[in-house]
Amino acid sequence: MSNTLITIDGPSGVGKTTIGKRLASELNFEFFSSGLLYRVIALHMEKTNSLNLNEFEIISNDPVVCKVNENVYKEKNLYTPEINTKSSEIAQLSEVRIIVSNVLQFMFKNSNIGLVVEGRDMGSVVFKNAHLKIYLDASEAVRSERRIAQSDNKESVEDLRARDSRDINRKISPLVIADDAIVINNENKSIDEVIKIIKENLKLQ
Ligand code: DC
């Protein structure tokens, strides 16, 4: 049997990374944020003006470092307002989504511990057979407040709204709730409360 896989999907700023990292650390699992790969591709396009992604490699997981055709991209350079927007734009392209999906599946196949992976289509498209699928939700106002509170990724309500709209309305792999996902609205819940709900659901699997 394969290692345990937990997917967390949901809109921007809902807390997928915060919850996912904490959960992974408590379970001794690995954590990966799939949005990072879209961010790497966005930066690569900006730098090279091309969509040539022939050699795409994750060199390190924490912090993430990727190599794309000899160009090296580091996690610390991926959270800018420009990359927020650009990553959501290039995420509409099917060739980009196929590459990201393949890279993630390869990573999971080759890891020897459990994985918590977060994104927009982790449970609905990329890892349909995940052991547990979580969909986190909260109102736009609360998500925007949380984003603004993050010192490294200030995003206005307008920018957040535009990005959500693109992620929800795109033709390929839009943000949807997978049929078998557990939906948690974390608007009035602490991180500990959300983690507890996820762990209880993991026991039931
Ligand atoms: O999670 P994030 O903010 O780092 O993601 C950046 C963008 O990447 C997001 O606006 C849409 C895209 N994305 C996606 O389309 N599918 C995913 N599974 C993860 C991210």
Short mmCIF file of N, CA, C and O in Angstrom, two decimals, residues 75-159:
data_model
loop_
_atom_site.label_atom_id
_atom_site.label_comp_id
_atom_site.label_asym_id
_atom_site.label_seq_id
_atom_site.Cartn_x
_atom_site.Cartn_y
_atom_site.Cartn_z
N GLU A 75 12.38 29.44 -3.23
CA GLU A 75 11.09 29.76 -2.62
C GLU A 75 11.00 31.22 -2.18
O GLU A 75 9.98 31.87 -2.36
N LYS A 76 12.08 31.75 -1.61
CA LYS A 76 12.02 33.11 -1.06
C LYS A 76 11.74 34.17 -2.13
O LYS A 76 11.33 35.28 -1.79
N ASN A 77 11.96 33.85 -3.40
CA ASN A 77 11.73 34.85 -4.46
C ASN A 77 10.38 34.68 -5.16
O ASN A 77 10.12 35.32 -6.18
N LEU A 78 9.54 33.78 -4.63
CA LEU A 78 8.32 33.44 -5.38
C LEU A 78 7.05 34.12 -4.87
O LEU A 78 6.00 33.99 -5.47
N TYR A 79 7.16 34.84 -3.74
CA TYR A 79 5.94 35.44 -3.17
C TYR A 79 5.94 36.96 -3.35
O TYR A 79 6.16 37.70 -2.40
N THR A 80 5.72 37.38 -4.58
CA THR A 80 5.62 38.82 -4.87
C THR A 80 4.24 39.06 -5.49
O THR A 80 3.62 38.12 -6.03
N PRO A 81 3.74 40.30 -5.47
CA PRO A 81 2.45 40.59 -6.09
C PRO A 81 2.41 40.20 -7.57
O PRO A 81 1.40 39.66 -8.05
N GLU A 82 3.53 40.41 -8.29
CA GLU A 82 3.56 40.07 -9.72
C GLU A 82 3.41 38.56 -9.91
O GLU A 82 2.68 38.09 -10.78
N ILE A 83 4.11 37.80 -9.08
CA ILE A 83 4.05 36.33 -9.24
C ILE A 83 2.70 35.79 -8.75
O ILE A 83 2.19 34.80 -9.29
N ASN A 84 2.07 36.44 -7.78
CA ASN A 84 0.70 36.05 -7.38
C ASN A 84 -0.19 36.03 -8.61
O ASN A 84 -0.90 35.06 -8.90
N THR A 85 -0.16 37.13 -9.35
CA THR A 85 -1.04 37.27 -10.52
C THR A 85 -0.62 36.37 -11.66
O THR A 85 -1.42 35.63 -12.24
N LYS A 86 0.69 36.41 -11.97
CA LYS A 86 1.19 35.67 -13.13
C LYS A 86 0.99 34.16 -12.95
O LYS A 86 0.65 33.45 -13.89
N SER A 87 1.18 33.66 -11.71
CA SER A 87 1.05 32.21 -11.50
C SER A 87 -0.39 31.77 -11.74
O SER A 87 -0.64 30.71 -12.32
N SER A 88 -1.34 32.62 -11.33
CA SER A 88 -2.73 32.26 -11.54
C SER A 88 -3.09 32.33 -13.03
O SER A 88 -3.91 31.55 -13.53
N GLU A 89 -2.41 33.22 -13.76
CA GLU A 89 -2.67 33.31 -15.22
C GLU A 89 -2.13 32.09 -15.96
O GLU A 89 -2.84 31.47 -16.75
N ILE A 90 -0.88 31.74 -15.67
CA ILE A 90 -0.30 30.60 -16.43
C ILE A 90 -0.92 29.26 -15.98
O ILE A 90 -0.84 28.27 -16.70
N ALA A 91 -1.56 29.26 -14.79
CA ALA A 91 -2.21 28.03 -14.30
C ALA A 91 -3.43 27.66 -15.15
O ALA A 91 -4.00 26.60 -14.99
N GLN A 92 -3.79 28.55 -16.07
CA GLN A 92 -4.93 28.25 -16.96
C GLN A 92 -4.50 27.37 -18.14
O GLN A 92 -5.33 26.86 -18.87
N LEU A 93 -3.18 27.25 -18.36
CA LEU A 93 -2.68 26.54 -19.54
C LEU A 93 -2.57 25.03 -19.29
O LEU A 93 -1.94 24.61 -18.31
N SER A 94 -3.16 24.24 -20.20
CA SER A 94 -3.17 22.79 -19.96
C SER A 94 -1.76 22.22 -19.93
O SER A 94 -1.46 21.33 -19.13
N GLU A 95 -0.85 22.71 -20.80
CA GLU A 95 0.52 22.15 -20.82
C GLU A 95 1.23 22.38 -19.48
O GLU A 95 1.99 21.54 -19.01
N VAL A 96 0.93 23.52 -18.85
CA VAL A 96 1.53 23.82 -17.55
C VAL A 96 0.94 22.88 -16.49
O VAL A 96 1.66 22.28 -15.68
N ARG A 97 -0.37 22.68 -16.51
CA ARG A 97 -1.02 21.84 -15.49
C ARG A 97 -0.54 20.39 -15.58
O ARG A 97 -0.38 19.73 -14.57
N ILE A 98 -0.31 19.92 -16.81
CA ILE A 98 0.14 18.53 -16.99
C ILE A 98 1.53 18.37 -16.36
O ILE A 98 1.80 17.40 -15.64
N ILE A 99 2.41 19.33 -16.61
CA ILE A 99 3.77 19.23 -16.06
C ILE A 99 3.73 19.25 -14.53
O ILE A 99 4.35 18.42 -13.87
N VAL A 100 2.96 20.17 -13.97
CA VAL A 100 2.89 20.26 -12.50
C VAL A 100 2.34 18.96 -11.92
O VAL A 100 2.87 18.41 -10.96
N SER A 101 1.30 18.43 -12.54
CA SER A 101 0.70 17.19 -12.06
C SER A 101 1.73 16.05 -12.11
O SER A 101 1.86 15.28 -11.14
N ASN A 102 2.47 15.94 -13.21
CA ASN A 102 3.47 14.88 -13.33
C ASN A 102 4.58 15.01 -12.28
O ASN A 102 4.99 14.03 -11.68
N VAL A 103 5.03 16.25 -12.07
CA VAL A 103 6.10 16.48 -11.09
C VAL A 103 5.62 16.08 -9.69
O VAL A 103 6.33 15.41 -8.94
N LEU A 104 4.37 16.44 -9.36
CA LEU A 104 3.83 16.11 -8.02
C LEU A 104 3.66 14.61 -7.84
O LEU A 104 4.00 14.04 -6.79
N GLN A 105 3.15 13.94 -8.88
CA GLN A 105 2.94 12.50 -8.78
C GLN A 105 4.27 11.75 -8.65
O GLN A 105 4.39 10.80 -7.89
N PHE A 106 5.27 12.24 -9.38
CA PHE A 106 6.60 11.64 -9.31
C PHE A 106 7.15 11.80 -7.89
O PHE A 106 7.70 10.87 -7.31
N MET A 107 6.97 13.00 -7.35
CA MET A 107 7.48 13.29 -6.01
C MET A 107 6.84 12.35 -4.98
O MET A 107 7.52 11.77 -4.14
N PHE A 108 5.51 12.17 -5.06
CA PHE A 108 4.81 11.32 -4.10
C PHE A 108 5.26 9.86 -4.25
O PHE A 108 5.50 9.15 -3.27
N LYS A 109 5.39 9.41 -5.49
CA LYS A 109 5.77 8.01 -5.74
C LYS A 109 7.15 7.70 -5.16
O LYS A 109 7.43 6.60 -4.73
N ASN A 110 8.02 8.72 -5.19
CA ASN A 110 9.39 8.49 -4.76
C ASN A 110 9.67 8.86 -3.30
O ASN A 110 10.81 8.79 -2.87
N SER A 111 8.61 9.26 -2.58
CA SER A 111 8.87 9.61 -1.19
C SER A 111 8.58 8.40 -0.32
O SER A 111 7.78 7.54 -0.67
N ASN A 112 9.27 8.32 0.83
CA ASN A 112 9.04 7.13 1.65
C ASN A 112 8.29 7.41 2.94
O ASN A 112 8.26 6.59 3.84
N ILE A 113 7.72 8.63 3.04
CA ILE A 113 6.83 8.90 4.18
C ILE A 113 5.52 9.49 3.65
O ILE A 113 5.39 9.74 2.45
N GLY A 114 4.56 9.74 4.57
CA GLY A 114 3.28 10.31 4.16
C GLY A 114 3.45 11.74 3.65
O GLY A 114 4.49 12.37 3.88
N LEU A 115 2.42 12.22 2.95
CA LEU A 115 2.51 13.56 2.36
C LEU A 115 1.22 14.34 2.60
O LEU A 115 0.11 13.80 2.47
N VAL A 116 1.38 15.61 2.97
CA VAL A 116 0.26 16.56 2.98
C VAL A 116 0.55 17.51 1.83
O VAL A 116 1.61 18.15 1.81
N VAL A 117 -0.36 17.60 0.88
CA VAL A 117 -0.12 18.48 -0.27
C VAL A 117 -1.31 19.43 -0.42
O VAL A 117 -2.45 19.02 -0.28
N GLU A 118 -1.01 20.72 -0.63
CA GLU A 118 -2.11 21.69 -0.74
C GLU A 118 -2.14 22.38 -2.09
O GLU A 118 -1.11 22.48 -2.76
N GLY A 119 -3.35 22.83 -2.50
CA GLY A 119 -3.47 23.53 -3.78
C GLY A 119 -4.91 23.84 -4.11
O GLY A 119 -5.71 24.17 -3.23
N ARG A 120 -5.21 23.76 -5.41
CA ARG A 120 -6.58 24.05 -5.85
C ARG A 120 -7.27 22.80 -6.39
O ARG A 120 -8.48 22.68 -6.35
N ASP A 121 -6.48 21.85 -6.91
CA ASP A 121 -7.07 20.65 -7.56
C ASP A 121 -6.37 19.38 -7.10
O ASP A 121 -6.31 18.40 -7.84
N MET A 122 -5.81 19.41 -5.90
CA MET A 122 -5.06 18.23 -5.43
C MET A 122 -5.98 17.02 -5.25
O MET A 122 -5.67 15.92 -5.70
N GLY A 123 -7.13 17.23 -4.59
CA GLY A 123 -8.06 16.11 -4.37
C GLY A 123 -8.97 15.86 -5.54
O GLY A 123 -9.41 14.73 -5.77
N SER A 124 -9.27 16.89 -6.32
CA SER A 124 -10.25 16.72 -7.41
C SER A 124 -9.63 16.19 -8.70
O SER A 124 -10.31 15.54 -9.48
N VAL A 125 -8.34 16.45 -8.93
CA VAL A 125 -7.74 16.04 -10.22
C VAL A 125 -6.41 15.28 -10.04
O VAL A 125 -6.27 14.16 -10.54
N VAL A 126 -5.46 15.87 -9.35
CA VAL A 126 -4.09 15.32 -9.35
C VAL A 126 -3.99 14.03 -8.53
O VAL A 126 -3.37 13.06 -8.96
N PHE A 127 -4.59 14.03 -7.33
CA PHE A 127 -4.52 12.83 -6.47
C PHE A 127 -5.94 12.38 -6.12
O PHE A 127 -6.40 12.49 -4.98
N LYS A 128 -6.61 11.83 -7.14
CA LYS A 128 -8.01 11.41 -6.94
C LYS A 128 -8.13 10.31 -5.91
O LYS A 128 -9.19 10.12 -5.32
N ASN A 129 -7.04 9.52 -5.72
CA ASN A 129 -7.10 8.40 -4.77
C ASN A 129 -6.53 8.73 -3.40
O ASN A 129 -6.21 7.83 -2.64
N ALA A 130 -6.39 10.01 -3.09
CA ALA A 130 -5.83 10.39 -1.79
C ALA A 130 -6.62 9.73 -0.66
O ALA A 130 -7.82 9.51 -0.78
N HIS A 131 -5.92 9.44 0.45
CA HIS A 131 -6.59 8.79 1.59
C HIS A 131 -7.61 9.73 2.23
O HIS A 131 -8.66 9.31 2.69
N LEU A 132 -7.26 11.02 2.30
CA LEU A 132 -8.17 11.99 2.92
C LEU A 132 -8.10 13.30 2.15
O LEU A 132 -7.00 13.80 1.86
N LYS A 133 -9.28 13.82 1.79
CA LYS A 133 -9.33 15.09 1.04
C LYS A 133 -10.03 16.15 1.90
O LYS A 133 -11.15 15.93 2.36
N ILE A 134 -9.35 17.26 2.09
CA ILE A 134 -9.91 18.36 2.87
C ILE A 134 -10.14 19.54 1.94
O ILE A 134 -9.29 19.84 1.09
N TYR A 135 -11.27 20.22 2.11
CA TYR A 135 -11.50 21.49 1.40
C TYR A 135 -11.72 22.54 2.47
O TYR A 135 -12.67 22.47 3.26
N LEU A 136 -10.79 23.52 2.54
CA LEU A 136 -10.89 24.59 3.54
C LEU A 136 -11.59 25.78 2.92
O LEU A 136 -11.31 26.15 1.76
N ASP A 137 -12.45 26.42 3.70
CA ASP A 137 -13.16 27.59 3.17
C ASP A 137 -13.28 28.67 4.25
O ASP A 137 -13.27 28.38 5.44
N ALA A 138 -13.38 29.92 3.80
CA ALA A 138 -13.64 31.07 4.68
C ALA A 138 -14.05 32.22 3.77
O ALA A 138 -13.79 32.19 2.56
N SER A 139 -14.70 33.22 4.34
CA SER A 139 -15.19 34.32 3.51
C SER A 139 -14.02 35.12 2.92
O SER A 139 -12.90 35.09 3.44
N GLU A 140 -14.32 35.83 1.84
CA GLU A 140 -13.30 36.63 1.15
C GLU A 140 -12.69 37.67 2.10
O GLU A 140 -11.47 37.89 2.11
N ALA A 141 -13.54 38.29 2.93
CA ALA A 141 -13.05 39.33 3.84
C ALA A 141 -12.02 38.77 4.82
O ALA A 141 -10.95 39.35 5.03
N VAL A 142 -12.33 37.61 5.39
CA VAL A 142 -11.40 37.00 6.35
C VAL A 142 -10.12 36.55 5.67
O VAL A 142 -9.01 36.76 6.17
N ARG A 143 -10.24 35.99 4.47
CA ARG A 143 -9.05 35.53 3.76
C ARG A 143 -8.15 36.70 3.39
O ARG A 143 -6.93 36.62 3.49
N SER A 144 -8.76 37.78 3.00
CA SER A 144 -7.98 38.95 2.63
C SER A 144 -7.24 39.53 3.85
O SER A 144 -6.07 39.89 3.77
N GLU A 145 -7.94 39.57 4.97
CA GLU A 145 -7.30 40.03 6.22
C GLU A 145 -6.08 39.17 6.55
O GLU A 145 -5.02 39.67 6.90
N ARG A 146 -6.24 37.86 6.40
CA ARG A 146 -5.13 36.96 6.71
C ARG A 146 -3.96 37.20 5.76
O ARG A 146 -2.80 37.18 6.17
N ARG A 147 -4.27 37.41 4.49
CA ARG A 147 -3.21 37.66 3.50
C ARG A 147 -2.44 38.93 3.83
O ARG A 147 -1.23 38.98 3.76
N ILE A 148 -3.19 39.96 4.20
CA ILE A 148 -2.56 41.25 4.48
C ILE A 148 -1.68 41.15 5.73
O ILE A 148 -0.61 41.75 5.81
N ALA A 149 -2.10 40.29 6.66
CA ALA A 149 -1.31 40.11 7.89
C ALA A 149 0.01 39.38 7.62
O ALA A 149 0.94 39.46 8.40
N GLN A 150 0.10 38.68 6.48
CA GLN A 150 1.35 37.96 6.16
C GLN A 150 2.34 38.97 5.60
O GLN A 150 2.11 39.55 4.56
N SER A 151 3.45 39.15 6.30
CA SER A 151 4.37 40.21 5.90
C SER A 151 4.97 39.96 4.52
O SER A 151 5.31 40.89 3.81
N ASP A 152 5.09 38.69 4.12
CA ASP A 152 5.80 38.42 2.87
C ASP A 152 4.89 38.38 1.64
O ASP A 152 5.34 38.18 0.54
N ASN A 153 3.58 38.53 1.82
CA ASN A 153 2.72 38.36 0.64
C ASN A 153 1.50 39.26 0.71
O ASN A 153 0.36 38.79 0.69
N LYS A 154 1.72 40.56 0.78
CA LYS A 154 0.60 41.48 0.86
C LYS A 154 -0.22 41.41 -0.42
O LYS A 154 0.31 41.52 -1.51
N GLU A 155 -1.51 41.18 -0.29
CA GLU A 155 -2.37 41.05 -1.46
C GLU A 155 -3.67 41.78 -1.14
O GLU A 155 -4.32 41.47 -0.14
N SER A 156 -4.04 42.74 -1.98
CA SER A 156 -5.24 43.52 -1.70
C SER A 156 -6.50 42.67 -1.93
O SER A 156 -6.44 41.61 -2.58
N VAL A 157 -7.63 43.16 -1.43
CA VAL A 157 -8.90 42.42 -1.63
C VAL A 157 -9.17 42.28 -3.12
O VAL A 157 -9.59 41.22 -3.59
N GLU A 158 -8.87 43.33 -3.89
CA GLU A 158 -9.14 43.30 -5.35
C GLU A 158 -8.29 42.23 -6.03
O GLU A 158 -8.76 41.48 -6.87
N ASP A 159 -6.98 42.20 -5.65
CA ASP A 159 -6.08 41.22 -6.27
C ASP A 159 -6.51 39.80 -5.91
O ASP A 159 -6.50 38.89 -6.75
#
